[in-house]
Amino acid sequence: MMGAEPLKRGGEKPPPPAHVAIIMDGNGRWAKARGLPRTAGHRKGAEAVRATLRAAGEMGIGYLTLFGFSSENWRRPEDEVTELKGLLRLYLGNELNNLHENGVRLRVIGERERFGGELARMITAAEEKTAGNTGLTLTIALSYGGRQEIVAAARSLAADAAAGRVDAAQIDEALFASRLFTADIPDPDLLIRTSGEQRVSNFLLWQIAYAEMVFVDTLWPDFGRPELEAAVRAFSLRDRRYGGVKG
């Protein structure tokens, strides 16, 4: 249960999690409940991205990672996939300057080449334009799967070991993590999933090993600052031991 916001000794609020990851779920159910096509839910979900990003920045969260499109989502109906690609194109076109002006660094992880040359080029151009920004880092996972990421990292290390560039006996967690898509950002402290579902759906499987998880009933299109603040309050009440014992 999410109670009142806890205070640190001296009346200070606890710091927010450095990195929040969100599985954005419920667009289709939101649309269905209103007698609308699923694509309407995706459009409303894009508005929720904007509101959540703004709230995260104002709350002092340094890294926000959003699960936008999984590698399994390619199996959805063609018209829905086309709509999702169009929304991504629209988001990059309409939001990029705003992100840049607010110091947001944009990163995309996943198999971007599957979106086609034009959209892949837009993604790369957006990353390059915001690469020097020092505010919040927004990472969007597109055509992404956690198992695929781990396999890619293992394949990279195996190739280097076979070529003599890496001593296989020296491979440890840190070296393995350096081959992941998220090598240059910290692991998530908090994972949020919307819509009442309680599973991680192949998202950041390595990185969330010690993340606190908060599952909320709110469908993603209705998610915003109040829901993010409630999840962060719940996070601040957790006793994070990382496998050890305190006291």
Short mmCIF file of C-alpha atoms in Angstrom, two decimals:
data_model
loop_
_atom_site.label_atom_id
_atom_site.label_comp_id
_atom_site.label_asym_id
_atom_site.label_seq_id
_atom_site.Cartn_x
_atom_site.Cartn_y
_atom_site.Cartn_z
CA MET A 1 0.00 0.00 0.00
CA MET A 2 1.32 3.44 -0.91
CA GLY A 3 1.11 5.69 2.14
CA ALA A 4 2.27 9.20 2.89
CA GLU A 5 5.62 10.25 1.55
CA PRO A 6 8.35 9.24 4.02
CA LEU A 7 10.87 11.72 5.36
CA LYS A 8 14.52 11.28 6.10
CA ARG A 9 16.01 12.33 9.43
CA GLY A 10 15.83 16.11 9.66
CA GLY A 11 12.59 16.27 7.66
CA GLU A 12 14.22 15.88 4.26
CA LYS A 13 12.61 13.86 1.50
CA PRO A 14 14.60 10.81 0.35
CA PRO A 15 16.29 11.20 -3.02
CA PRO A 16 14.41 9.82 -6.03
CA PRO A 17 15.65 6.67 -7.76
CA ALA A 18 18.43 7.53 -10.19
CA HIS A 19 17.00 5.31 -12.93
CA VAL A 20 13.35 4.43 -13.49
CA ALA A 21 12.31 1.91 -16.14
CA ILE A 22 8.69 1.56 -17.22
CA ILE A 23 6.85 -1.18 -19.11
CA MET A 24 4.12 0.87 -20.77
CA ASP A 25 1.14 -1.48 -20.93
CA GLY A 26 -2.59 -1.03 -21.49
CA ASN A 27 -2.99 1.11 -24.61
CA GLY A 28 -5.21 -1.46 -26.29
CA ARG A 29 -7.41 -2.02 -23.25
CA TRP A 30 -7.76 1.72 -22.75
CA ALA A 31 -9.04 2.08 -26.32
CA LYS A 32 -11.32 -0.96 -26.12
CA ALA A 33 -12.99 0.33 -22.97
CA ARG A 34 -13.94 3.46 -24.91
CA GLY A 35 -15.04 1.72 -28.08
CA LEU A 36 -12.02 3.08 -29.97
CA PRO A 37 -9.49 1.35 -32.23
CA ARG A 38 -6.25 0.21 -30.60
CA THR A 39 -4.39 2.89 -32.53
CA ALA A 40 -6.25 5.56 -30.52
CA GLY A 41 -4.80 4.03 -27.38
CA HIS A 42 -1.30 4.28 -28.81
CA ARG A 43 -1.81 7.95 -29.66
CA LYS A 44 -3.05 8.66 -26.14
CA GLY A 45 -0.12 6.67 -24.80
CA ALA A 46 2.27 9.01 -26.61
CA GLU A 47 0.78 11.87 -24.58
CA ALA A 48 1.46 9.89 -21.41
CA VAL A 49 5.12 9.61 -22.46
CA ARG A 50 5.33 13.38 -22.70
CA ALA A 51 3.73 13.91 -19.27
CA THR A 52 5.84 11.25 -17.57
CA LEU A 53 9.07 12.56 -19.05
CA ARG A 54 8.30 16.05 -17.83
CA ALA A 55 7.44 14.78 -14.35
CA ALA A 56 10.57 12.64 -14.14
CA GLY A 57 12.77 15.61 -14.99
CA GLU A 58 11.07 17.81 -12.41
CA MET A 59 11.43 15.10 -9.76
CA GLY A 60 15.19 14.83 -10.30
CA ILE A 61 15.21 11.38 -11.90
CA GLY A 62 18.34 11.14 -14.02
CA TYR A 63 17.48 8.21 -16.28
CA LEU A 64 14.12 7.12 -17.68
CA THR A 65 13.86 3.99 -19.82
CA LEU A 66 10.60 3.15 -21.60
CA PHE A 67 9.65 -0.15 -23.22
CA GLY A 68 8.09 1.16 -26.41
CA PHE A 69 8.05 -1.80 -28.80
CA SER A 70 9.22 -5.34 -28.13
CA SER A 71 10.78 -7.71 -30.63
CA GLU A 72 7.61 -9.81 -30.25
CA ASN A 73 5.36 -6.87 -31.21
CA TRP A 74 6.21 -7.40 -34.87
CA ARG A 75 3.64 -10.21 -34.75
CA ARG A 76 0.82 -7.72 -34.20
CA PRO A 77 -1.58 -6.82 -37.06
CA GLU A 78 0.15 -4.96 -39.87
CA ASP A 79 -2.03 -1.85 -39.54
CA GLU A 80 -1.18 -1.56 -35.84
CA VAL A 81 2.54 -1.92 -36.49
CA THR A 82 2.28 0.72 -39.23
CA GLU A 83 0.50 3.05 -36.81
CA LEU A 84 3.18 2.53 -34.15
CA LYS A 85 5.92 3.31 -36.65
CA GLY A 86 4.03 6.43 -37.70
CA LEU A 87 3.72 7.55 -34.09
CA LEU A 88 7.45 7.09 -33.59
CA ARG A 89 8.14 9.15 -36.71
CA LEU A 90 5.74 11.84 -35.47
CA TYR A 91 7.29 11.83 -31.99
CA LEU A 92 10.80 12.26 -33.35
CA GLY A 93 9.66 15.03 -35.67
CA ASN A 94 7.57 16.96 -33.15
CA GLU A 95 9.39 16.38 -29.87
CA LEU A 96 13.06 16.39 -30.79
CA ASN A 97 13.59 20.14 -30.55
CA ASN A 98 11.72 20.26 -27.25
CA LEU A 99 13.83 17.42 -25.85
CA HIS A 100 17.01 19.15 -27.00
CA GLU A 101 16.02 22.53 -25.57
CA ASN A 102 15.33 20.91 -22.21
CA GLY A 103 18.70 19.17 -22.12
CA VAL A 104 17.31 15.66 -22.57
CA ARG A 105 19.61 13.06 -24.04
CA LEU A 106 17.72 10.58 -26.23
CA ARG A 107 18.90 7.02 -26.75
CA VAL A 108 17.23 4.11 -28.54
CA ILE A 109 18.10 0.47 -27.85
CA GLY A 110 17.03 -2.52 -29.91
CA GLU A 111 17.04 -3.57 -33.55
CA ARG A 112 16.37 -0.19 -35.11
CA GLU A 113 17.21 -1.43 -38.59
CA ARG A 114 13.94 -3.38 -38.61
CA PHE A 115 12.04 -0.09 -38.78
CA GLY A 116 13.45 0.69 -42.23
CA GLY A 117 16.09 3.07 -43.49
CA GLU A 118 14.24 6.38 -43.13
CA LEU A 119 13.09 5.82 -39.56
CA ALA A 120 16.42 4.31 -38.54
CA ARG A 121 18.15 7.43 -39.87
CA MET A 122 15.75 9.66 -37.92
CA ILE A 123 16.56 7.75 -34.74
CA THR A 124 20.31 8.10 -35.31
CA ALA A 125 19.99 11.82 -36.11
CA ALA A 126 17.96 12.39 -32.92
CA GLU A 127 20.59 10.59 -30.83
CA GLU A 128 23.40 12.60 -32.41
CA LYS A 129 21.60 15.91 -31.88
CA THR A 130 21.05 15.27 -28.17
CA ALA A 131 24.26 13.36 -27.45
CA GLY A 132 25.91 16.26 -25.63
CA ASN A 133 22.95 17.05 -23.38
CA THR A 134 23.53 16.61 -19.66
CA GLY A 135 19.97 16.55 -18.32
CA LEU A 136 17.74 13.50 -18.06
CA THR A 137 18.66 10.56 -20.29
CA LEU A 138 15.59 9.14 -22.03
CA THR A 139 16.11 5.63 -23.38
CA ILE A 140 13.40 4.09 -25.54
CA ALA A 141 13.52 0.35 -26.18
CA LEU A 142 12.30 -0.37 -29.72
CA SER A 143 12.22 -3.80 -31.36
CA TYR A 144 13.93 -4.85 -28.16
CA GLY A 145 14.13 -8.14 -26.29
CA GLY A 146 16.17 -8.84 -23.15
CA ARG A 147 17.14 -12.36 -24.16
CA GLN A 148 18.25 -11.15 -27.58
CA GLU A 149 20.38 -8.48 -25.93
CA ILE A 150 22.07 -11.06 -23.69
CA VAL A 151 22.70 -13.37 -26.66
CA ALA A 152 24.23 -10.47 -28.62
CA ALA A 153 26.56 -9.65 -25.71
CA ALA A 154 27.59 -13.30 -25.37
CA ARG A 155 28.21 -13.56 -29.10
CA SER A 156 30.37 -10.42 -29.02
CA LEU A 157 32.51 -11.76 -26.18
CA ALA A 158 32.77 -15.19 -27.80
CA ALA A 159 34.04 -13.64 -31.02
CA ASP A 160 36.64 -11.60 -29.15
CA ALA A 161 37.74 -14.64 -27.14
CA ALA A 162 38.11 -16.72 -30.32
CA ALA A 163 40.20 -13.97 -31.89
CA GLY A 164 42.43 -13.70 -28.84
CA ARG A 165 41.28 -10.19 -27.94
CA VAL A 166 39.71 -11.35 -24.68
CA ASP A 167 40.89 -14.00 -22.23
CA ALA A 168 37.80 -16.13 -21.59
CA ALA A 169 38.95 -16.79 -18.02
CA GLN A 170 38.79 -13.05 -17.33
CA ILE A 171 35.17 -12.59 -18.38
CA ASP A 172 33.18 -11.36 -15.39
CA GLU A 173 29.90 -9.53 -14.77
CA ALA A 174 31.42 -6.11 -15.40
CA LEU A 175 32.92 -7.13 -18.74
CA PHE A 176 29.70 -8.81 -19.80
CA ALA A 177 27.65 -5.74 -18.83
CA SER A 178 29.96 -3.58 -20.94
CA ARG A 179 28.64 -5.36 -24.05
CA LEU A 180 24.97 -4.63 -23.30
CA PHE A 181 23.01 -1.86 -25.02
CA THR A 182 22.87 0.02 -21.70
CA ALA A 183 26.57 -0.16 -20.91
CA ASP A 184 26.91 3.60 -20.42
CA ILE A 185 24.02 4.09 -17.98
CA PRO A 186 23.32 2.72 -14.49
CA ASP A 187 20.98 -0.23 -13.98
CA PRO A 188 17.38 0.65 -13.07
CA ASP A 189 16.60 1.18 -9.40
CA LEU A 190 12.85 1.01 -9.98
CA LEU A 191 10.81 -0.92 -12.54
CA ILE A 192 7.18 0.10 -13.02
CA ARG A 193 4.63 -1.84 -15.03
CA THR A 194 1.22 -0.39 -15.75
CA SER A 195 -2.20 -2.02 -16.41
CA GLY A 196 -2.17 -4.49 -13.51
CA GLU A 197 -0.01 -7.12 -15.21
CA GLN A 198 2.80 -8.54 -13.05
CA ARG A 199 5.56 -9.79 -15.32
CA VAL A 200 8.70 -8.32 -16.87
CA SER A 201 8.03 -9.44 -20.47
CA ASN A 202 11.63 -9.91 -21.58
CA PHE A 203 12.61 -6.34 -20.60
CA LEU A 204 16.11 -5.52 -19.33
CA LEU A 205 16.52 -9.01 -17.89
CA TRP A 206 20.14 -8.53 -16.86
CA GLN A 207 19.79 -4.94 -15.71
CA ILE A 208 16.81 -5.38 -13.35
CA ALA A 209 18.50 -8.03 -11.21
CA TYR A 210 18.23 -5.79 -8.12
CA ALA A 211 15.54 -3.34 -9.21
CA GLU A 212 12.55 -2.73 -6.97
CA MET A 213 9.31 -3.49 -8.82
CA VAL A 214 6.03 -1.62 -8.58
CA PHE A 215 2.96 -2.85 -10.44
CA VAL A 216 0.09 -0.40 -10.86
CA ASP A 217 -3.44 -0.95 -12.15
CA THR A 218 -3.47 2.29 -14.16
CA LEU A 219 -3.51 1.79 -17.92
CA TRP A 220 -0.60 3.52 -19.61
CA PRO A 221 -2.62 6.27 -21.37
CA ASP A 222 -3.84 7.42 -17.93
CA PHE A 223 -0.38 7.34 -16.34
CA GLY A 224 1.20 10.66 -15.36
CA ARG A 225 2.85 12.57 -12.55
CA PRO A 226 0.56 11.36 -9.71
CA GLU A 227 1.15 7.73 -10.61
CA LEU A 228 4.92 8.24 -11.00
CA GLU A 229 5.11 10.03 -7.65
CA ALA A 230 3.15 7.21 -5.96
CA ALA A 231 5.51 4.59 -7.40
CA VAL A 232 8.55 6.57 -6.24
CA ARG A 233 7.03 6.85 -2.74
CA ALA A 234 6.58 3.09 -2.69
CA PHE A 235 10.19 2.68 -3.80
CA SER A 236 11.43 4.93 -0.99
CA LEU A 237 9.81 2.62 1.58
CA ARG A 238 11.67 -0.45 0.36
CA ASP A 239 14.66 -1.84 2.27
CA ARG A 240 17.23 -2.54 -0.45
CA ARG A 241 19.76 -5.15 0.73
CA TYR A 242 21.15 -6.43 -2.58
CA GLY A 243 21.24 -9.96 -1.20
CA GLY A 244 22.91 -8.98 2.05
CA VAL A 245 21.66 -8.44 5.61
CA LYS A 246 21.32 -5.15 7.41
CA GLY A 247 21.37 -4.54 11.13
#
